[in-house]
Amino acid sequence: MDLSTVASILQLALSPNAEERNHAETQLKQYQHAPGYVVGLLQIVVTANIDISVRQVASIQFKNFVGRHWSSETLIQVPESDRVAVRQNLLEALVHAPPIIRVQLADGLKTVVNYDYPEKWPSLLPSIDSNLKSQEQTRICGALYALRILTRKYEFKDEEERRPLYQIIETTFSTLLNFLNYLLSLQNPPIEVADLMKLTCKVFWSSVYLEIPKQLHDPTLFSAWMSCFHRILEMAVPSDGQPVDPDQRKVWGWWKVKKWTIQIINRLYNRFGDPKMSRPENKSFALVFQKQFAPQFLESHLKMLSVIRQGGYLPDRIINLLLQYVSTSISKSATYQLLKPHLDALLFEIIFPLMCFNDADYKLWHEDPHEYVRKGYDIIEDMYSSRTAAINFISELFRKKGKENLQKFLAFIVNVFQSYEAAPVDQKPYRQKDGALLAVGALSDKLKETEPYKSQLEQMLVQHVFPEFSSPIGHLRAKAAWVSGQYAGTSFVNKENFSSAFRSIVAALRDPELPVRVDSVVALRSFVESCKDLDEIRPILPQLLDEFFKLMNEVENEDLVFTLETIVDKFGEEMAPYALGLCQNLASAFWKCMRSSEGEDDDDDSAALAAVACLRAISTILESISKLPDLFPQLEPILLPILQRMLSTDGQDIFEELLEIVSYLTYISPTISLGLWSLWVPMVSALDEWAIDFFENILVPLDNYISRSTEHFLTCKEPNYQQSLFKLISRVFVDNNFEDHDIEPAPKLIEAVLQNCRDRVDEWVEPYLKISIERLRRTQKGYLKDLLVGVVANALYYNPGLSLNILQRMGVTTEVFQTWFTLLQETKKSGQPAHFRREHDKKVCILGLLSLLSLPSELMPQELQAGMDQIFKAVLKLLVLYRQQLEEAAKKREDADEDEDFGGLGSDHDDSEDDMGGDDDDDDDDDENDEANAEKLQRLAAEVC
């Protein structure tokens, strides 16, 4: 391959001219099929005299090509000679690459390692080890990058798959330890040293994440590593060179070294440091860690936290990790004794200040209130939040050691409240009051169940919380709303106090500050749940809904939608006048959230979560008006565009919620419209291509189509739904990649067809019987066997003469009935039947077998005529069991209404009494057959009794 030509094309790919860029991309796609292409890209990457921007584009192309095509199962096959060349040169390329290119090559290396190491690339580990022992910093750095990738492959693997990691540790850890000690000995080290330390820590992290490798059970070696980590914790972070920008400062190299070290210590302590929780082979290690290292690290952690008391800087993530370790120390006797003398300083000079409103909060509140709200409700942010860690610490402390600590902490909080009340308006400690309210709200579960605090809560709320609804300070109004929500379920002695707080929450929905409005809507949910008299809410319901949707147009927050769900659930059918407007607003909010989620960062999924919440709220509304089917056609024009667009790969993350909405619409609507029928094709296509995990969910609407719109199912030719269904079922039956439990809905769909289309699908009986019997022969799971035998029973019930004739032609009559009777005779250890355990399954078997009695003797195969006694015994046994099960179920349902289901006749209606009867417009002949079978049932039941 001509490298200069490829380099010229890559240069053209950087052109500001869109036409030239498109031409370059087309040429590169053509070159992908040529032998030597991937090797040529790698050569361009390492050629120093080629422009760095071209080398960077080449590295990106290399990464993408390897990521897409290194697997042997892709359309473009990488020649083995190219694979060998890449494996021989990739590490060397990584070693010498500048940082801007190294990151791309590292991604490529990760792909090759995942597919090829160690079987096809045994030389990689010796090469890494050789570079680690080099005196050149670039080689060591490249080797550390590669070693990190190598160990990360095994980070989450189980014990059997982790075996290659042991060789990696055996080969490299001694060198790594020496190198880390060397780095720690340097005076005034440059920032590059921090990167090397960080990579070393990350290698160690991946190696010990799931278990302590046997090499590290050596006390001397493990102590040496712990000594290095302790030195990292104790070393001062250089003040020179720290970025001024807060976002850059918290990810500065030296802080990252600290972060990774603390993460390692936390992981070791939490997972391996407790002898009571350790596996037998790790008990000795746990004892040593708890006795020798845990106290030492606790002292280091407390020393780092003391910087906060002195007004120094620590990144939030590091504070979070430090407090996680200290929180773990509470439950360990040895470390708690060390912690006790420091608790007052820790609680009142570190923890409480972290809980208070601060300068960063003030800046965000005023400059970007939407971001303030997002961070406050983002559970991912909690992983990095020092405030969340502080809350978790006091919760853990008072849960484990409450008797000796809770009283003094609450006395401190009361003192904050009193100081706030006594101070002049212009000197009130607003931020401290905010922290005190946060503490009271965070401890709500503890205080609500602990005397004497439990009986004093109402007074505390009235005196110190509710007045802040009228505070001139926005964040105190927001905190008052949040704390009120935490205590809404409290038993108020004076009911007016509850009503007053509720009115304050409602008024706060119109607060000028966005965070106040959001916290008020979220708190409203707790008040709605706790409200005993809905007449308090009923008159203002339209106002609440109006304010709610105004807020939803401003901010995407799933907690807001949860409040709406609660209101809808609480008022049920009373929401009918608002259903159309609610669904319109929720649909609009859904589309807005989807547009936002498409443009948001990978780490920010708040809009996507809010979109899911919108769909759940729509389902709640549909459930609340389920007894008002005439409303559903009005909702279709609102909901169909969402369903038609998102029942595809675009909606994979919300597929379950979408299917629930389709289930409601197809089950409750008076008729299934052509618009709803348009959803059949995308659902079946999704199931055929990627949605097998949702088969049980898709079963419900498909069953509804067949059972509630049978005529359209049978007569429509474009698309041909009968053909579509058979194609789907036959494919899942023959696909060996599907487990038995994956395809359980398939025979239920066959049942729906046979039960609902009596005498109208004769041509499908043989194909369905054939694929079902073939699948039965290789089925392992008992429940799927029951369902597949149920297909035979349903076919007999559909038309016994036709079905027996088909079984005879297939030569499987004896085989099928022997299998059936064998399953009927199998029992569990308890003596209970092992098969056909549901009422529905028993009923299907009974009616299938009884259908044989309607046949003239000349149509009955000889082998069945000889086995009529066995058939009678099987029916009688099933009748007895069926009657017993009905009586047991009746006892359980005495005080409970029967649950309603979505599905039609083919779903799991174990308690339904008419699920075998077909539609109301069945032919008279069908009714006569049913009556005849019913008479036979009665006669047999009489014999049993």
CSV table of N, CA and C in Angstrom, one decimal, residues 620-683:
chain,number,residue,atom,x,y,z
A,620,THR,N,-49.6,5.5,34.3
A,620,THR,CA,-50.4,5.7,35.5
A,620,THR,C,-51.7,6.3,35.2
A,621,ILE,N,-51.7,7.3,34.3
A,621,ILE,CA,-52.9,8.0,33.9
A,621,ILE,C,-53.9,7.0,33.2
A,622,LEU,N,-53.3,6.2,32.3
A,622,LEU,CA,-54.1,5.2,31.6
A,622,LEU,C,-54.7,4.2,32.6
A,623,GLU,N,-54.0,3.8,33.6
A,623,GLU,CA,-54.5,2.9,34.6
A,623,GLU,C,-55.6,3.5,35.4
A,624,SER,N,-55.5,4.8,35.7
A,624,SER,CA,-56.5,5.5,36.5
A,624,SER,C,-57.8,5.7,35.8
A,625,ILE,N,-57.8,5.7,34.4
A,625,ILE,CA,-59.0,5.8,33.7
A,625,ILE,C,-59.4,4.5,33.0
A,626,SER,N,-58.9,3.4,33.5
A,626,SER,CA,-59.1,2.1,32.8
A,626,SER,C,-60.5,1.7,32.7
A,627,LYS,N,-61.4,2.3,33.6
A,627,LYS,CA,-62.8,2.0,33.6
A,627,LYS,C,-63.6,2.9,32.7
A,628,LEU,N,-62.9,3.8,32.0
A,628,LEU,CA,-63.5,4.8,31.1
A,628,LEU,C,-62.9,4.6,29.7
A,629,PRO,N,-63.2,3.5,29.1
A,629,PRO,CA,-62.6,3.2,27.8
A,629,PRO,C,-62.9,4.2,26.7
A,630,ASP,N,-64.0,4.9,26.8
A,630,ASP,CA,-64.3,5.8,25.7
A,630,ASP,C,-63.3,7.0,25.6
A,631,LEU,N,-62.5,7.2,26.7
A,631,LEU,CA,-61.5,8.3,26.6
A,631,LEU,C,-60.3,7.9,25.8
A,632,PHE,N,-60.1,6.6,25.6
A,632,PHE,CA,-58.8,6.1,25.1
A,632,PHE,C,-58.7,6.6,23.6
A,633,PRO,N,-59.7,6.5,22.8
A,633,PRO,CA,-59.5,7.0,21.4
A,633,PRO,C,-59.1,8.4,21.3
A,634,GLN,N,-59.4,9.2,22.3
A,634,GLN,CA,-59.0,10.6,22.3
A,634,GLN,C,-57.5,10.8,22.6
A,635,LEU,N,-57.0,9.8,23.3
A,635,LEU,CA,-55.5,9.8,23.6
A,635,LEU,C,-54.6,9.3,22.5
A,636,GLU,N,-55.2,8.5,21.6
A,636,GLU,CA,-54.4,7.8,20.6
A,636,GLU,C,-53.6,8.8,19.8
A,637,PRO,N,-54.2,9.9,19.3
A,637,PRO,CA,-53.4,10.9,18.4
A,637,PRO,C,-52.2,11.5,19.2
A,638,ILE,N,-52.3,11.5,20.5
A,638,ILE,CA,-51.2,12.1,21.3
A,638,ILE,C,-50.1,11.1,21.5
A,639,LEU,N,-50.5,9.8,21.7
A,639,LEU,CA,-49.5,8.8,22.1
A,639,LEU,C,-48.9,8.0,20.9
A,640,LEU,N,-49.7,7.9,19.8
A,640,LEU,CA,-49.2,7.1,18.7
A,640,LEU,C,-47.9,7.6,18.1
A,641,PRO,N,-47.7,9.0,17.9
A,641,PRO,CA,-46.4,9.4,17.4
A,641,PRO,C,-45.2,9.0,18.2
A,642,ILE,N,-45.4,9.0,19.5
A,642,ILE,CA,-44.3,8.5,20.4
A,642,ILE,C,-44.1,7.0,20.1
A,643,LEU,N,-45.1,6.2,20.1
A,643,LEU,CA,-45.0,4.8,20.0
A,643,LEU,C,-44.5,4.4,18.6
A,644,GLN,N,-44.9,5.1,17.6
A,644,GLN,CA,-44.5,4.8,16.2
A,644,GLN,C,-43.0,5.1,16.0
A,645,ARG,N,-42.6,6.2,16.6
A,645,ARG,CA,-41.2,6.6,16.5
A,645,ARG,C,-40.2,5.7,17.4
A,646,MET,N,-40.6,5.5,18.6
A,646,MET,CA,-39.7,4.9,19.6
A,646,MET,C,-39.8,3.4,19.7
A,647,LEU,N,-40.7,2.7,19.1
A,647,LEU,CA,-40.7,1.2,19.1
A,647,LEU,C,-39.7,0.7,18.1
A,648,SER,N,-38.5,1.1,18.3
A,648,SER,CA,-37.4,0.8,17.4
A,648,SER,C,-36.1,0.8,18.2
A,649,THR,N,-34.9,0.8,17.6
A,649,THR,CA,-33.7,0.8,18.3
A,649,THR,C,-33.6,2.2,19.0
A,650,ASP,N,-34.3,3.2,18.5
A,650,ASP,CA,-34.2,4.5,19.2
A,650,ASP,C,-34.8,4.5,20.6
A,651,GLY,N,-35.7,3.5,20.8
A,651,GLY,CA,-36.3,3.4,22.1
A,651,GLY,C,-35.9,2.2,22.9
A,652,GLN,N,-34.7,1.7,22.7
A,652,GLN,CA,-34.3,0.5,23.5
A,652,GLN,C,-34.3,0.7,25.0
A,653,ASP,N,-33.9,1.9,25.4
A,653,ASP,CA,-33.8,2.2,26.8
A,653,ASP,C,-35.2,2.4,27.5
A,654,ILE,N,-36.2,2.6,26.7
A,654,ILE,CA,-37.5,2.9,27.2
A,654,ILE,C,-38.5,1.9,26.7
A,655,PHE,N,-38.1,0.8,26.2
A,655,PHE,CA,-38.9,-0.2,25.5
A,655,PHE,C,-40.0,-0.8,26.4
A,656,GLU,N,-39.6,-1.1,27.6
A,656,GLU,CA,-40.6,-1.7,28.5
A,656,GLU,C,-41.7,-0.7,28.8
A,657,GLU,N,-41.4,0.6,29.0
A,657,GLU,CA,-42.4,1.6,29.3
A,657,GLU,C,-43.3,1.8,28.1
A,658,LEU,N,-42.8,1.8,26.9
A,658,LEU,CA,-43.5,1.9,25.7
A,658,LEU,C,-44.5,0.7,25.5
A,659,LEU,N,-44.0,-0.5,25.8
A,659,LEU,CA,-44.9,-1.6,25.6
A,659,LEU,C,-46.0,-1.6,26.6
A,660,GLU,N,-45.8,-1.1,27.8
A,660,GLU,CA,-46.9,-1.0,28.8
A,660,GLU,C,-48.0,-0.1,28.3
A,661,ILE,N,-47.6,1.0,27.6
A,661,ILE,CA,-48.6,1.9,27.1
A,661,ILE,C,-49.4,1.2,26.0
A,662,VAL,N,-48.7,0.5,25.1
A,662,VAL,CA,-49.4,-0.2,24.0
A,662,VAL,C,-50.3,-1.2,24.6
A,663,SER,N,-49.9,-1.9,25.7
A,663,SER,CA,-50.8,-2.9,26.3
A,663,SER,C,-52.1,-2.3,26.8
A,664,TYR,N,-52.0,-1.1,27.5
A,664,TYR,CA,-53.2,-0.4,27.9
A,664,TYR,C,-54.1,-0.1,26.8
A,665,LEU,N,-53.5,0.5,25.7
A,665,LEU,CA,-54.3,1.0,24.6
A,665,LEU,C,-55.0,-0.2,23.9
A,666,THR,N,-54.3,-1.3,23.7
A,666,THR,CA,-54.9,-2.4,22.9
A,666,THR,C,-55.9,-3.2,23.8
A,667,TYR,N,-55.8,-3.0,25.1
A,667,TYR,CA,-56.7,-3.8,25.9
A,667,TYR,C,-58.0,-3.0,26.3
A,668,ILE,N,-57.8,-1.7,26.6
A,668,ILE,CA,-58.9,-1.0,27.1
A,668,ILE,C,-59.7,-0.2,26.0
A,669,SER,N,-59.1,0.2,25.0
A,669,SER,CA,-59.8,0.9,23.9
A,669,SER,C,-61.0,0.1,23.5
A,670,PRO,N,-62.1,0.8,23.2
A,670,PRO,CA,-63.3,0.0,22.8
A,670,PRO,C,-63.0,-0.9,21.5
A,671,THR,N,-62.3,-0.3,20.6
A,671,THR,CA,-61.8,-1.1,19.5
A,671,THR,C,-60.4,-0.8,19.2
A,672,ILE,N,-59.7,-1.7,18.5
A,672,ILE,CA,-58.3,-1.5,18.2
A,672,ILE,C,-58.2,-0.9,16.8
A,673,SER,N,-57.8,0.4,16.8
A,673,SER,CA,-57.8,1.2,15.6
A,673,SER,C,-56.7,0.7,14.6
A,674,LEU,N,-56.8,1.2,13.4
A,674,LEU,CA,-55.7,0.9,12.4
A,674,LEU,C,-54.4,1.5,12.9
A,675,GLY,N,-54.5,2.7,13.6
A,675,GLY,CA,-53.3,3.3,14.1
A,675,GLY,C,-52.6,2.4,15.1
A,676,LEU,N,-53.4,1.8,16.0
A,676,LEU,CA,-52.8,0.9,16.9
A,676,LEU,C,-52.2,-0.4,16.2
A,677,TRP,N,-53.0,-0.8,15.2
A,677,TRP,CA,-52.5,-2.0,14.4
A,677,TRP,C,-51.1,-1.7,13.7
A,678,SER,N,-50.9,-0.4,13.4
A,678,SER,CA,-49.6,-0.1,12.8
A,678,SER,C,-48.4,-0.3,13.7
A,679,LEU,N,-48.6,-0.6,15.0
A,679,LEU,CA,-47.5,-0.9,15.9
A,679,LEU,C,-47.1,-2.3,15.8
A,680,TRP,N,-47.9,-3.2,15.3
A,680,TRP,CA,-47.6,-4.6,15.2
A,680,TRP,C,-46.2,-4.8,14.5
A,681,VAL,N,-46.1,-4.2,13.3
A,681,VAL,CA,-44.9,-4.5,12.5
A,681,VAL,C,-43.6,-4.1,13.3
A,682,PRO,N,-43.5,-2.8,13.8
A,682,PRO,CA,-42.3,-2.5,14.5
A,682,PRO,C,-42.0,-3.3,15.8
A,683,MET,N,-43.1,-3.7,16.5
A,683,MET,CA,-42.8,-4.6,17.6
A,683,MET,C,-42.3,-6.0,17.2
